[in-house]
Amino acid sequence: MSNEIDGWGPATLAVRAGQERTQEGEHSEPIFTTSSFVFGSAAEAAARFGGDEPGNIYSRFTNPTVRTFEQRLAALEGGESCVATATGMAAIMATCLGLLEAGDHVVCSRSVFGTTTVMFSKYLAKFGVETDFVSLSGLDAWEQAIRPNTKLLFLETPSNPLTEMGDITALSQLAHARGALLVVDNCFCTPVLQKPLELGADIVIHSATKYLDGQGRCMGGGVVGDSKLVGEDVFGVLRSTGPTMSPFNAWVFLKGLETLKLRMEAHSRNALALAQWLESQEAVERVYYPGLKSHPQFDLMQRQQTAPGGIVSFEVRGGQASAWKVIDSTRMLSITANLGDTKTTITHPATTTHGRLSDEEKTLSGISDGLIRVAVGLEEIDDIQADLLRGISTL
Ligand SMILES: *Cc1c(COP(=O)(O)O)cnc(C)c1O
């Protein structure tokens, strides 16, 4: 890769970083659908296997299309190394397998993706890694939960669905003062809106399935950080346990990345317009969106992000019956829990993504029966509003 990359801005990196043309002179990135690579001689094979000579061996280890995606995502996040994974969950799992061992302790935000909670509390617990869950925005709670054996602090910001924010700078200082690493799942913001490594985080996690693809086509993930933690420790896990990204998916994500900046800005514009409009609706009791001045952490959002993102949640009066009425009255919005798509999606968290929580846990995490989450897509804002108004106007 050329050295010019150092001075490039995010839109340029998203279009060009990581590409090395083959002798065919192709303009668009090629897809290398090959499981293995051929050596010129027995000696070359031996040198590659022995690690004495760089180069491809087998696509579970490295693949040129996957590497282009890794280099582009690393450049966008400002990290030395990136390892691409089969899914976002595989990125979190590989990070944990690479950086933790039995007897270690993790402090994790209570407001992370549900499956992440299951991974920590059920599966990592089986192998002797204990996790405590704390309130995302309560810095004191994080500090009190840290023990001498705490290795990782893990969070997502803004949270899903209530858009609560974690202060990445403050948490990274806390982690480092206590000898731990800060891991940020940057799925909702992407590097276009938030650069956790610049704010002090050690590792950034992605579910590429969401905004990096942005068009709902493929599953994938990535881990970004320095060349030791990610380039050696996490890469070693991928090489030996196998949840690698397929070259075809890497190619789809490369094409997704090329429009990432345009899309994230457009998602944020649409979401802000929708949130402001929802605040003016009488049947809407509360709107959760970090781009609103009414958001309790509006200042932190302005310090930490370049735009507020695409997720808006709101509470309608009348509880579950009203929320379901709004959802079932839509004709265009997609009733699905996925997010980060050009198509706007609508969800009732209390009975879907957060349905397994007890009533007490729901109250504690602020998931009320009247809460609706909208992952705002790229349709015309007037059409999104009209589709929601069909139900809201009847309440
Ligand atoms: C979806 C999601 C994941 C998991 O990603 P998959 O690609 O579905 O495995 C992790 N973190 C966040 C914040 C997510 O939204």
mmCIF file of C-alpha atoms and ligand atoms in Angstrom:
data_model
loop_
_atom_site.group_PDB
_atom_site.id
_atom_site.type_symbol
_atom_site.label_atom_id
_atom_site.label_comp_id
_atom_site.label_asym_id
_atom_site.label_seq_id
_atom_site.Cartn_x
_atom_site.Cartn_y
_atom_site.Cartn_z
ATOM 1 C CA MET A 1 0.000 0.000 0.000
ATOM 2 C CA SER A 2 1.299 3.466 -0.800
ATOM 3 C CA ASN A 3 2.414 5.863 1.920
ATOM 4 C CA GLU A 4 -0.043 8.519 0.767
ATOM 5 C CA ILE A 5 -2.582 6.784 2.945
ATOM 6 C CA ASP A 6 -1.288 8.660 6.018
ATOM 7 C CA GLY A 7 -2.723 11.928 4.844
ATOM 8 C CA TRP A 8 -6.012 10.595 3.481
ATOM 9 C CA GLY A 9 -9.391 11.477 4.966
ATOM 10 C CA PRO A 10 -12.038 8.880 5.818
ATOM 11 C CA ALA A 11 -13.968 9.031 2.534
ATOM 12 C CA THR A 12 -10.756 8.454 0.568
ATOM 13 C CA LEU A 13 -9.613 5.610 2.827
ATOM 14 C CA ALA A 14 -13.038 3.976 2.502
ATOM 15 C CA VAL A 15 -12.731 3.975 -1.292
ATOM 16 C CA ARG A 16 -9.022 3.224 -1.774
ATOM 17 C CA ALA A 17 -7.175 1.882 1.279
ATOM 18 C CA GLY A 18 -5.814 -1.656 1.125
ATOM 19 C CA GLN A 19 -6.036 -2.207 -2.628
ATOM 20 C CA GLU A 20 -3.035 -3.712 -4.399
ATOM 21 C CA ARG A 21 -3.654 -4.255 -8.100
ATOM 22 C CA THR A 22 -2.575 -7.534 -9.662
ATOM 23 C CA GLN A 23 -0.746 -7.656 -12.991
ATOM 24 C CA GLU A 24 -4.185 -7.663 -14.707
ATOM 25 C CA GLY A 25 -4.641 -3.979 -13.855
ATOM 26 C CA GLU A 26 -8.203 -4.441 -12.550
ATOM 27 C CA HIS A 27 -9.917 -1.257 -11.321
ATOM 28 C CA SER A 28 -12.351 -2.905 -8.868
ATOM 29 C CA GLU A 29 -10.998 -5.257 -6.200
ATOM 30 C CA PRO A 30 -10.899 -8.917 -7.336
ATOM 31 C CA ILE A 31 -12.409 -11.810 -5.349
ATOM 32 C CA PHE A 32 -9.852 -14.547 -4.679
ATOM 33 C CA THR A 33 -12.058 -17.603 -4.268
ATOM 34 C CA THR A 34 -9.315 -20.076 -3.508
ATOM 35 C CA SER A 35 -8.834 -22.145 -0.377
ATOM 36 C CA SER A 36 -5.080 -22.650 -0.798
ATOM 37 C CA PHE A 37 -2.078 -21.082 -2.540
ATOM 38 C CA VAL A 38 0.662 -22.686 -4.626
ATOM 39 C CA PHE A 39 4.405 -22.473 -3.892
ATOM 40 C CA GLY A 40 7.212 -22.217 -6.415
ATOM 41 C CA SER A 41 9.237 -24.952 -4.751
ATOM 42 C CA ALA A 42 9.442 -27.241 -1.741
ATOM 43 C CA ALA A 43 11.891 -24.791 -0.174
ATOM 44 C CA GLU A 44 9.448 -21.887 -0.592
ATOM 45 C CA ALA A 45 6.653 -23.966 0.956
ATOM 46 C CA ALA A 46 8.898 -24.772 3.905
ATOM 47 C CA ALA A 47 9.887 -21.115 4.339
ATOM 48 C CA ARG A 48 6.250 -19.954 4.323
ATOM 49 C CA PHE A 49 5.114 -22.636 6.766
ATOM 50 C CA GLY A 50 8.067 -21.864 8.986
ATOM 51 C CA GLY A 51 7.199 -18.165 9.004
ATOM 52 C CA ASP A 52 10.568 -17.229 7.472
ATOM 53 C CA GLU A 53 8.968 -15.804 4.350
ATOM 54 C CA PRO A 54 5.716 -13.819 4.137
ATOM 55 C CA GLY A 55 2.951 -14.932 1.776
ATOM 56 C CA ASN A 56 -0.299 -16.813 1.494
ATOM 57 C CA ILE A 57 -0.629 -20.456 2.524
ATOM 58 C CA TYR A 58 -4.295 -21.198 3.122
ATOM 59 C CA SER A 59 -7.396 -18.955 3.271
ATOM 60 C CA ARG A 60 -8.109 -19.781 6.917
ATOM 61 C CA PHE A 61 -4.878 -17.840 7.616
ATOM 62 C CA THR A 62 -4.815 -15.140 4.953
ATOM 63 C CA ASN A 63 -6.611 -14.358 1.693
ATOM 64 C CA PRO A 64 -5.922 -11.327 -0.555
ATOM 65 C CA THR A 65 -9.558 -10.114 -0.730
ATOM 66 C CA VAL A 66 -10.008 -10.508 3.016
ATOM 67 C CA ARG A 67 -6.691 -8.731 3.574
ATOM 68 C CA THR A 68 -7.834 -5.760 1.476
ATOM 69 C CA PHE A 69 -10.919 -5.476 3.718
ATOM 70 C CA GLU A 70 -8.755 -5.796 6.845
ATOM 71 C CA GLN A 71 -6.364 -3.075 5.713
ATOM 72 C CA ARG A 72 -9.200 -0.755 4.734
ATOM 73 C CA LEU A 73 -11.010 -1.172 8.068
ATOM 74 C CA ALA A 74 -7.737 -0.774 10.008
ATOM 75 C CA ALA A 75 -6.999 2.441 8.087
ATOM 76 C CA LEU A 76 -10.474 3.816 8.789
ATOM 77 C CA GLU A 77 -10.241 3.070 12.525
ATOM 78 C CA GLY A 78 -6.626 4.279 12.714
ATOM 79 C CA GLY A 79 -5.334 0.910 13.961
ATOM 80 C CA GLU A 80 -2.164 -1.015 13.048
ATOM 81 C CA SER A 81 -3.874 -4.367 12.504
ATOM 82 C CA CYS A 82 -7.268 -5.799 11.677
ATOM 83 C CA VAL A 83 -8.471 -9.391 11.695
ATOM 84 C CA ALA A 84 -11.685 -10.120 9.752
ATOM 85 C CA THR A 85 -14.106 -12.697 11.145
ATOM 86 C CA ALA A 86 -17.126 -14.720 9.997
ATOM 87 C CA THR A 87 -19.594 -12.681 12.103
ATOM 88 C CA GLY A 88 -19.583 -9.919 14.695
ATOM 89 C CA MET A 89 -19.937 -12.517 17.455
ATOM 90 C CA ALA A 90 -16.871 -14.349 16.102
ATOM 91 C CA ALA A 91 -14.953 -11.058 16.438
ATOM 92 C CA ILE A 92 -15.917 -10.795 20.112
ATOM 93 C CA MET A 93 -15.201 -14.480 20.737
ATOM 94 C CA ALA A 94 -11.784 -14.352 19.034
ATOM 95 C CA THR A 95 -10.861 -11.243 21.048
ATOM 96 C CA CYS A 96 -11.796 -12.997 24.303
ATOM 97 C CA LEU A 97 -9.999 -16.238 23.392
ATOM 98 C CA GLY A 98 -6.916 -14.283 22.395
ATOM 99 C CA LEU A 99 -6.711 -11.949 25.371
ATOM 100 C CA LEU A 100 -8.260 -13.839 28.322
ATOM 101 C CA GLU A 101 -7.468 -16.969 30.307
ATOM 102 C CA ALA A 102 -9.074 -18.898 33.169
ATOM 103 C CA GLY A 103 -9.094 -16.807 36.338
ATOM 104 C CA ASP A 104 -9.435 -13.487 34.488
ATOM 105 C CA HIS A 105 -12.262 -11.059 35.146
ATOM 106 C CA VAL A 106 -14.227 -8.842 32.745
ATOM 107 C CA VAL A 107 -16.332 -5.747 33.445
ATOM 108 C CA CYS A 108 -18.992 -5.328 30.790
ATOM 109 C CA SER A 109 -21.688 -2.732 30.192
ATOM 110 C CA ARG A 110 -25.167 -4.029 31.011
ATOM 111 C CA SER A 111 -26.407 -2.418 27.779
ATOM 112 C CA VAL A 112 -24.560 -4.516 25.200
ATOM 113 C CA PHE A 113 -25.947 -6.674 22.381
ATOM 114 C CA GLY A 114 -27.949 -9.518 24.013
ATOM 115 C CA THR A 115 -25.839 -12.308 22.516
ATOM 116 C CA THR A 116 -22.680 -10.638 23.851
ATOM 117 C CA THR A 117 -24.160 -10.877 27.348
ATOM 118 C CA VAL A 118 -24.850 -14.582 26.781
ATOM 119 C CA MET A 119 -21.303 -15.172 25.539
ATOM 120 C CA PHE A 120 -19.785 -13.674 28.668
ATOM 121 C CA SER A 121 -22.234 -14.963 31.276
ATOM 122 C CA LYS A 122 -22.731 -18.489 29.886
ATOM 123 C CA TYR A 123 -19.857 -19.563 27.652
ATOM 124 C CA LEU A 124 -16.802 -17.706 28.928
ATOM 125 C CA ALA A 125 -17.953 -18.498 32.490
ATOM 126 C CA LYS A 126 -17.615 -22.212 31.615
ATOM 127 C CA PHE A 127 -13.902 -21.668 31.063
ATOM 128 C CA GLY A 128 -13.298 -19.749 34.275
ATOM 129 C CA VAL A 129 -13.645 -16.169 33.050
ATOM 130 C CA GLU A 130 -15.998 -14.218 35.302
ATOM 131 C CA THR A 131 -17.944 -11.140 34.155
ATOM 132 C CA ASP A 132 -19.655 -8.369 36.115
ATOM 133 C CA PHE A 133 -22.217 -6.196 34.339
ATOM 134 C CA VAL A 134 -22.475 -2.490 35.185
ATOM 135 C CA SER A 135 -24.410 0.590 34.111
ATOM 136 C CA LEU A 136 -22.875 2.024 30.914
ATOM 137 C CA SER A 137 -22.823 5.672 31.972
ATOM 138 C CA GLY A 138 -21.980 5.143 35.661
ATOM 139 C CA LEU A 139 -18.221 5.672 35.851
ATOM 140 C CA ASP A 140 -18.234 4.884 39.602
ATOM 141 C CA ALA A 141 -19.879 1.516 38.959
ATOM 142 C CA TRP A 142 -17.109 0.594 36.495
ATOM 143 C CA GLU A 143 -14.441 1.628 38.964
ATOM 144 C CA GLN A 144 -15.980 -0.344 41.831
ATOM 145 C CA ALA A 145 -16.379 -3.472 39.696
ATOM 146 C CA ILE A 146 -12.676 -3.617 38.749
ATOM 147 C CA ARG A 147 -10.664 -6.271 40.619
ATOM 148 C CA PRO A 148 -6.943 -7.063 40.604
ATOM 149 C CA ASN A 149 -7.591 -9.792 37.997
ATOM 150 C CA THR A 150 -9.729 -7.595 35.693
ATOM 151 C CA LYS A 151 -8.307 -7.850 32.163
ATOM 152 C CA LEU A 152 -10.988 -6.266 29.970
ATOM 153 C CA LEU A 153 -13.577 -3.516 30.109
ATOM 154 C CA PHE A 154 -16.155 -4.022 27.348
ATOM 155 C CA LEU A 155 -18.784 -1.602 26.062
ATOM 156 C CA GLU A 156 -20.912 -0.440 23.177
ATOM 157 C CA THR A 157 -21.839 3.233 22.749
ATOM 158 C CA PRO A 158 -24.466 4.518 22.093
ATOM 159 C CA SER A 159 -26.422 1.653 23.633
ATOM 160 C CA ASN A 160 -29.224 -0.271 21.990
ATOM 161 C CA PRO A 161 -32.119 0.632 22.161
ATOM 162 C CA LEU A 162 -31.974 3.580 24.609
ATOM 163 C CA THR A 163 -28.957 5.385 23.085
ATOM 164 C CA GLU A 164 -27.221 5.778 26.431
ATOM 165 C CA MET A 165 -23.565 6.806 26.006
ATOM 166 C CA GLY A 166 -20.315 5.612 27.556
ATOM 167 C CA ASP A 167 -17.397 8.029 27.921
ATOM 168 C CA ILE A 168 -14.620 6.226 26.016
ATOM 169 C CA THR A 169 -11.838 8.611 27.119
ATOM 170 C CA ALA A 170 -12.740 8.366 30.810
ATOM 171 C CA LEU A 171 -13.160 4.577 30.664
ATOM 172 C CA SER A 172 -9.857 4.076 28.844
ATOM 173 C CA GLN A 173 -8.052 6.121 31.507
ATOM 174 C CA LEU A 174 -9.734 4.042 34.209
ATOM 175 C CA ALA A 175 -8.869 0.763 32.464
ATOM 176 C CA HIS A 176 -5.228 1.700 31.945
ATOM 177 C CA ALA A 177 -4.786 2.970 35.521
ATOM 178 C CA ARG A 178 -5.904 -0.479 36.696
ATOM 179 C CA GLY A 179 -3.901 -2.549 34.207
ATOM 180 C CA ALA A 180 -6.862 -3.526 31.999
ATOM 181 C CA LEU A 181 -7.686 -3.099 28.307
ATOM 182 C CA LEU A 182 -10.679 -1.198 26.929
ATOM 183 C CA VAL A 183 -12.660 -2.939 24.175
ATOM 184 C CA VAL A 184 -15.305 -0.940 22.281
ATOM 185 C CA ASP A 185 -17.910 -2.509 20.003
ATOM 186 C CA ASN A 186 -18.180 0.315 17.422
ATOM 187 C CA CYS A 187 -20.997 -1.262 15.416
ATOM 188 C CA PHE A 188 -23.529 1.576 15.797
ATOM 189 C CA CYS A 189 -21.189 4.452 14.953
ATOM 190 C CA THR A 190 -18.619 2.948 12.588
ATOM 191 C CA PRO A 191 -15.286 4.813 12.262
ATOM 192 C CA VAL A 192 -17.064 7.547 10.305
ATOM 193 C CA LEU A 193 -18.873 8.754 13.439
ATOM 194 C CA GLN A 194 -16.538 7.611 16.217
ATOM 195 C CA LYS A 195 -12.859 6.599 16.461
ATOM 196 C CA PRO A 196 -12.470 4.678 19.759
ATOM 197 C CA LEU A 197 -8.711 4.073 19.306
ATOM 198 C CA GLU A 198 -8.080 7.838 19.083
ATOM 199 C CA LEU A 199 -10.137 8.282 22.252
ATOM 200 C CA GLY A 200 -7.932 5.784 24.112
ATOM 201 C CA ALA A 201 -9.534 2.357 23.534
ATOM 202 C CA ASP A 202 -7.213 -0.609 22.884
ATOM 203 C CA ILE A 203 -9.451 -2.761 20.695
ATOM 204 C CA VAL A 204 -12.361 -1.975 18.371
ATOM 205 C CA ILE A 205 -14.906 -4.645 17.468
ATOM 206 C CA HIS A 206 -17.244 -4.618 14.463
ATOM 207 C CA SER A 207 -20.220 -6.518 13.265
ATOM 208 C CA ALA A 208 -19.714 -5.848 9.544
ATOM 209 C CA THR A 209 -23.196 -7.323 9.113
ATOM 210 C CA LYS A 210 -24.634 -3.941 10.064
ATOM 211 C CA TYR A 211 -23.493 -0.555 8.690
ATOM 212 C CA LEU A 212 -20.182 -1.676 7.088
ATOM 213 C CA ASP A 213 -22.171 -3.692 4.567
ATOM 214 C CA GLY A 214 -25.082 -1.344 5.070
ATOM 215 C CA GLN A 215 -27.352 -3.199 2.686
ATOM 216 C CA GLY A 216 -28.267 -6.307 4.666
ATOM 217 C CA ARG A 217 -26.458 -8.855 2.482
ATOM 218 C CA CYS A 218 -23.678 -10.657 4.374
ATOM 219 C CA MET A 219 -22.520 -11.708 7.845
ATOM 220 C CA GLY A 220 -19.065 -10.638 8.991
ATOM 221 C CA GLY A 221 -17.002 -8.946 11.648
ATOM 222 C CA GLY A 222 -13.632 -7.452 12.475
ATOM 223 C CA VAL A 223 -11.223 -6.713 15.308
ATOM 224 C CA VAL A 224 -8.905 -3.679 15.086
ATOM 225 C CA GLY A 225 -5.988 -2.758 17.347
ATOM 226 C CA ASP A 226 -2.208 -2.906 17.562
ATOM 227 C CA SER A 227 0.030 -5.419 15.834
ATOM 228 C CA LYS A 228 0.662 -7.428 19.016
ATOM 229 C CA LEU A 229 -2.851 -7.728 20.526
ATOM 230 C CA VAL A 230 -4.690 -8.055 17.219
ATOM 231 C CA GLY A 231 -1.978 -8.887 14.651
ATOM 232 C CA GLU A 232 -0.595 -11.728 16.792
ATOM 233 C CA ASP A 233 -2.937 -12.697 19.645
ATOM 234 C CA VAL A 234 -6.336 -12.412 17.930
ATOM 235 C CA PHE A 235 -4.957 -13.492 14.545
ATOM 236 C CA GLY A 236 -3.555 -16.624 16.197
ATOM 237 C CA VAL A 237 -7.028 -17.554 17.421
ATOM 238 C CA LEU A 238 -8.519 -17.170 13.940
ATOM 239 C CA ARG A 239 -5.760 -19.224 12.363
ATOM 240 C CA SER A 240 -6.213 -22.073 14.842
ATOM 241 C CA THR A 241 -9.960 -22.041 15.553
ATOM 242 C CA GLY A 242 -11.341 -21.076 12.155
ATOM 243 C CA PRO A 243 -14.143 -18.419 12.219
ATOM 244 C CA THR A 244 -12.603 -16.542 9.266
ATOM 245 C CA MET A 245 -14.384 -14.264 6.796
ATOM 246 C CA SER A 246 -15.109 -15.645 3.330
ATOM 247 C CA PRO A 247 -13.499 -13.796 0.383
ATOM 248 C CA PHE A 248 -16.901 -13.204 -1.197
ATOM 249 C CA ASN A 249 -18.213 -11.536 1.966
ATOM 250 C CA ALA A 250 -15.020 -9.464 2.249
ATOM 251 C CA TRP A 251 -15.630 -8.201 -1.283
ATOM 252 C CA VAL A 252 -19.242 -7.249 -0.459
ATOM 253 C CA PHE A 253 -17.992 -5.355 2.621
ATOM 254 C CA LEU A 254 -15.330 -3.579 0.533
ATOM 255 C CA LYS A 255 -18.071 -2.317 -1.760
ATOM 256 C CA GLY A 256 -20.129 -1.339 1.311
ATOM 257 C CA LEU A 257 -17.227 0.598 2.813
ATOM 258 C CA GLU A 258 -16.869 2.709 -0.329
ATOM 259 C CA THR A 259 -20.146 4.486 0.492
ATOM 260 C CA LEU A 260 -19.858 4.296 4.305
ATOM 261 C CA LYS A 261 -19.292 8.008 4.912
ATOM 262 C CA LEU A 262 -22.125 9.093 2.629
ATOM 263 C CA ARG A 263 -24.466 6.547 4.178
ATOM 264 C CA MET A 264 -23.642 7.306 7.830
ATOM 265 C CA GLU A 265 -24.158 11.009 7.249
ATOM 266 C CA ALA A 266 -27.468 10.330 5.513
ATOM 267 C CA HIS A 267 -28.617 7.885 8.248
ATOM 268 C CA SER A 268 -27.814 10.553 10.853
ATOM 269 C CA ARG A 269 -29.631 13.285 8.928
ATOM 270 C CA ASN A 270 -32.757 11.175 8.521
ATOM 271 C CA ALA A 271 -32.637 9.990 12.150
ATOM 272 C CA LEU A 272 -32.298 13.540 13.516
ATOM 273 C CA ALA A 273 -35.235 14.727 11.411
ATOM 274 C CA LEU A 274 -37.302 11.740 12.574
ATOM 275 C CA ALA A 275 -36.390 12.247 16.250
ATOM 276 C CA GLN A 276 -37.327 15.940 16.116
ATOM 277 C CA TRP A 277 -40.604 15.114 14.403
ATOM 278 C CA LEU A 278 -41.407 12.392 16.976
ATOM 279 C CA GLU A 279 -40.783 14.873 19.816
ATOM 280 C CA SER A 280 -43.541 17.048 18.379
ATOM 281 C CA GLN A 281 -46.105 14.198 18.378
ATOM 282 C CA GLU A 282 -48.564 14.282 21.274
ATOM 283 C CA ALA A 283 -48.898 10.495 21.601
ATOM 284 C CA VAL A 284 -45.101 10.150 21.929
ATOM 285 C CA GLU A 285 -44.067 10.450 25.575
ATOM 286 C CA ARG A 286 -40.305 10.373 25.180
ATOM 287 C CA VAL A 287 -37.720 10.193 22.394
ATOM 288 C CA TYR A 288 -34.248 8.697 22.881
ATOM 289 C CA TYR A 289 -31.723 10.062 20.407
ATOM 290 C CA PRO A 290 -28.268 11.493 21.205
ATOM 291 C CA GLY A 291 -28.673 14.224 18.564
ATOM 292 C CA LEU A 292 -31.525 15.839 20.525
ATOM 293 C CA LYS A 293 -30.748 18.637 22.978
ATOM 294 C CA SER A 294 -33.126 16.832 25.369
ATOM 295 C CA HIS A 295 -30.730 13.843 25.497
ATOM 296 C CA PRO A 296 -28.970 13.904 28.894
ATOM 297 C CA GLN A 297 -25.596 13.174 27.256
ATOM 298 C CA PHE A 298 -25.897 15.501 24.252
ATOM 299 C CA ASP A 299 -22.576 17.160 25.188
ATOM 300 C CA LEU A 300 -20.731 13.842 25.344
ATOM 301 C CA MET A 301 -22.132 12.874 21.940
ATOM 302 C CA GLN A 302 -20.773 16.126 20.482
ATOM 303 C CA ARG A 303 -17.340 15.506 22.000
ATOM 304 C CA GLN A 304 -17.131 11.845 21.056
ATOM 305 C CA GLN A 305 -18.986 11.504 17.752
ATOM 306 C CA THR A 306 -19.100 13.480 14.516
ATOM 307 C CA ALA A 307 -22.849 12.786 14.114
ATOM 308 C CA PRO A 308 -25.510 11.099 16.274
ATOM 309 C CA GLY A 309 -26.105 7.943 14.187
ATOM 310 C CA GLY A 310 -29.138 6.120 12.824
ATOM 311 C CA ILE A 311 -30.914 4.585 15.838
ATOM 312 C CA VAL A 312 -33.956 6.341 17.331
ATOM 313 C CA SER A 313 -36.156 4.933 20.102
ATOM 314 C CA PHE A 314 -39.395 6.362 21.438
ATOM 315 C CA GLU A 315 -42.126 5.590 23.938
ATOM 316 C CA VAL A 316 -45.778 5.893 22.974
ATOM 317 C CA ARG A 317 -48.478 6.339 25.569
ATOM 318 C CA GLY A 318 -50.637 3.268 26.137
ATOM 319 C CA GLY A 319 -47.950 0.598 26.570
ATOM 320 C CA GLN A 320 -47.613 -2.563 24.483
ATOM 321 C CA ALA A 321 -51.001 -2.308 22.748
ATOM 322 C CA SER A 322 -50.139 1.139 21.402
ATOM 323 C CA ALA A 323 -46.598 0.159 20.429
ATOM 324 C CA TRP A 324 -47.828 -2.899 18.529
ATOM 325 C CA LYS A 325 -50.504 -0.755 16.852
ATOM 326 C CA VAL A 326 -47.855 1.663 15.540
ATOM 327 C CA ILE A 327 -45.692 -1.240 14.324
ATOM 328 C CA ASP A 328 -48.571 -3.139 12.705
ATOM 329 C CA SER A 329 -49.902 0.004 11.003
ATOM 330 C CA THR A 330 -46.710 0.477 8.991
ATOM 331 C CA ARG A 331 -46.755 -0.645 5.368
ATOM 332 C CA MET A 332 -43.231 0.258 4.275
ATOM 333 C CA LEU A 333 -40.985 -0.138 7.354
ATOM 334 C CA SER A 334 -39.584 -3.658 7.860
ATOM 335 C CA ILE A 335 -40.604 -5.388 11.093
ATOM 336 C CA THR A 336 -37.243 -6.954 11.923
ATOM 337 C CA ALA A 337 -34.627 -6.658 14.634
ATOM 338 C CA ASN A 338 -31.758 -6.093 12.198
ATOM 339 C CA LEU A 339 -30.229 -2.636 11.820
ATOM 340 C CA GLY A 340 -27.688 -0.769 9.753
ATOM 341 C CA ASP A 341 -29.548 -1.222 6.469
ATOM 342 C CA THR A 342 -30.696 1.205 3.780
ATOM 343 C CA LYS A 343 -34.202 -0.065 4.628
ATOM 344 C CA THR A 344 -35.735 1.372 7.822
ATOM 345 C CA THR A 345 -36.525 -1.316 10.408
ATOM 346 C CA ILE A 346 -38.913 -1.195 13.382
ATOM 347 C CA THR A 347 -38.827 -3.344 16.538
ATOM 348 C CA HIS A 348 -40.660 -3.730 19.854
ATOM 349 C CA PRO A 349 -37.686 -4.436 22.183
ATOM 350 C CA ALA A 350 -39.764 -5.569 25.208
ATOM 351 C CA THR A 351 -41.157 -8.595 23.324
ATOM 352 C CA THR A 352 -38.260 -9.346 20.949
ATOM 353 C CA THR A 353 -34.608 -8.410 21.521
ATOM 354 C CA HIS A 354 -35.167 -7.904 25.263
ATOM 355 C CA GLY A 355 -38.028 -10.412 25.640
ATOM 356 C CA ARG A 356 -35.978 -12.815 27.765
ATOM 357 C CA LEU A 357 -35.449 -10.236 30.522
ATOM 358 C CA SER A 358 -37.625 -10.493 33.658
ATOM 359 C CA ASP A 359 -40.034 -7.613 34.361
ATOM 360 C CA GLU A 360 -37.626 -6.366 37.025
ATOM 361 C CA GLU A 361 -34.656 -6.463 34.640
ATOM 362 C CA LYS A 362 -36.689 -4.603 32.011
ATOM 363 C CA THR A 363 -37.549 -1.869 34.499
ATOM 364 C CA LEU A 364 -33.907 -1.684 35.581
ATOM 365 C CA SER A 365 -32.695 -1.298 31.995
ATOM 366 C CA GLY A 366 -35.484 1.097 31.007
ATOM 367 C CA ILE A 367 -37.148 -1.179 28.427
ATOM 368 C CA SER A 368 -40.802 -0.147 28.800
ATOM 369 C CA ASP A 369 -43.786 -1.801 27.096
ATOM 370 C CA GLY A 370 -44.446 1.329 25.032
ATOM 371 C CA LEU A 371 -40.888 1.511 23.656
ATOM 372 C CA ILE A 372 -40.296 1.251 19.897
ATOM 373 C CA ARG A 373 -36.895 1.176 18.197
ATOM 374 C CA VAL A 374 -36.403 2.444 14.672
ATOM 375 C CA ALA A 375 -33.143 1.883 12.804
ATOM 376 C CA VAL A 376 -33.555 4.717 10.332
ATOM 377 C CA GLY A 377 -32.721 3.856 6.734
ATOM 378 C CA LEU A 378 -32.136 5.910 3.631
ATOM 379 C CA GLU A 379 -35.685 6.245 2.268
ATOM 380 C CA GLU A 380 -37.183 9.757 1.980
ATOM 381 C CA ILE A 381 -37.801 11.090 5.493
ATOM 382 C CA ASP A 382 -41.355 12.153 4.528
ATOM 383 C CA ASP A 383 -42.210 8.571 3.604
ATOM 384 C CA ILE A 384 -40.792 7.200 6.893
ATOM 385 C CA GLN A 385 -42.780 9.747 8.906
ATOM 386 C CA ALA A 386 -45.987 9.078 6.964
ATOM 387 C CA ASP A 387 -45.629 5.343 7.601
ATOM 388 C CA LEU A 388 -45.234 5.890 11.366
ATOM 389 C CA LEU A 389 -48.011 8.482 11.505
ATOM 390 C CA ARG A 390 -50.542 5.886 10.313
ATOM 391 C CA GLY A 391 -50.405 4.273 13.785
ATOM 392 C CA ILE A 392 -49.343 7.254 15.911
ATOM 393 C CA SER A 393 -52.284 9.375 14.715
ATOM 394 C CA THR A 394 -54.759 6.790 16.097
ATOM 395 C CA LEU A 395 -53.394 6.804 19.690
HETATM 396 C C1 LIG B 1 -25.317 -7.459 15.584
HETATM 397 C C2 LIG B 1 -24.364 -7.044 16.605
HETATM 398 C C3 LIG B 1 -23.322 -7.907 17.025
HETATM 399 C C4 LIG B 1 -23.172 -9.302 16.504
HETATM 400 O O1 LIG B 1 -22.894 -9.313 15.153
HETATM 401 P P1 LIG B 1 -23.259 -10.551 14.182
HETATM 402 O O2 LIG B 1 -22.647 -10.151 12.897
HETATM 403 O O3 LIG B 1 -24.750 -10.657 14.171
HETATM 404 O O4 LIG B 1 -22.642 -11.758 14.797
HETATM 405 C C5 LIG B 1 -22.437 -7.427 17.964
HETATM 406 N N1 LIG B 1 -22.558 -6.187 18.484
HETATM 407 C C6 LIG B 1 -23.540 -5.347 18.104
HETATM 408 C C7 LIG B 1 -23.608 -4.005 18.708
HETATM 409 C C8 LIG B 1 -24.485 -5.742 17.168
HETATM 410 O O5 LIG B 1 -25.471 -4.914 16.813
#
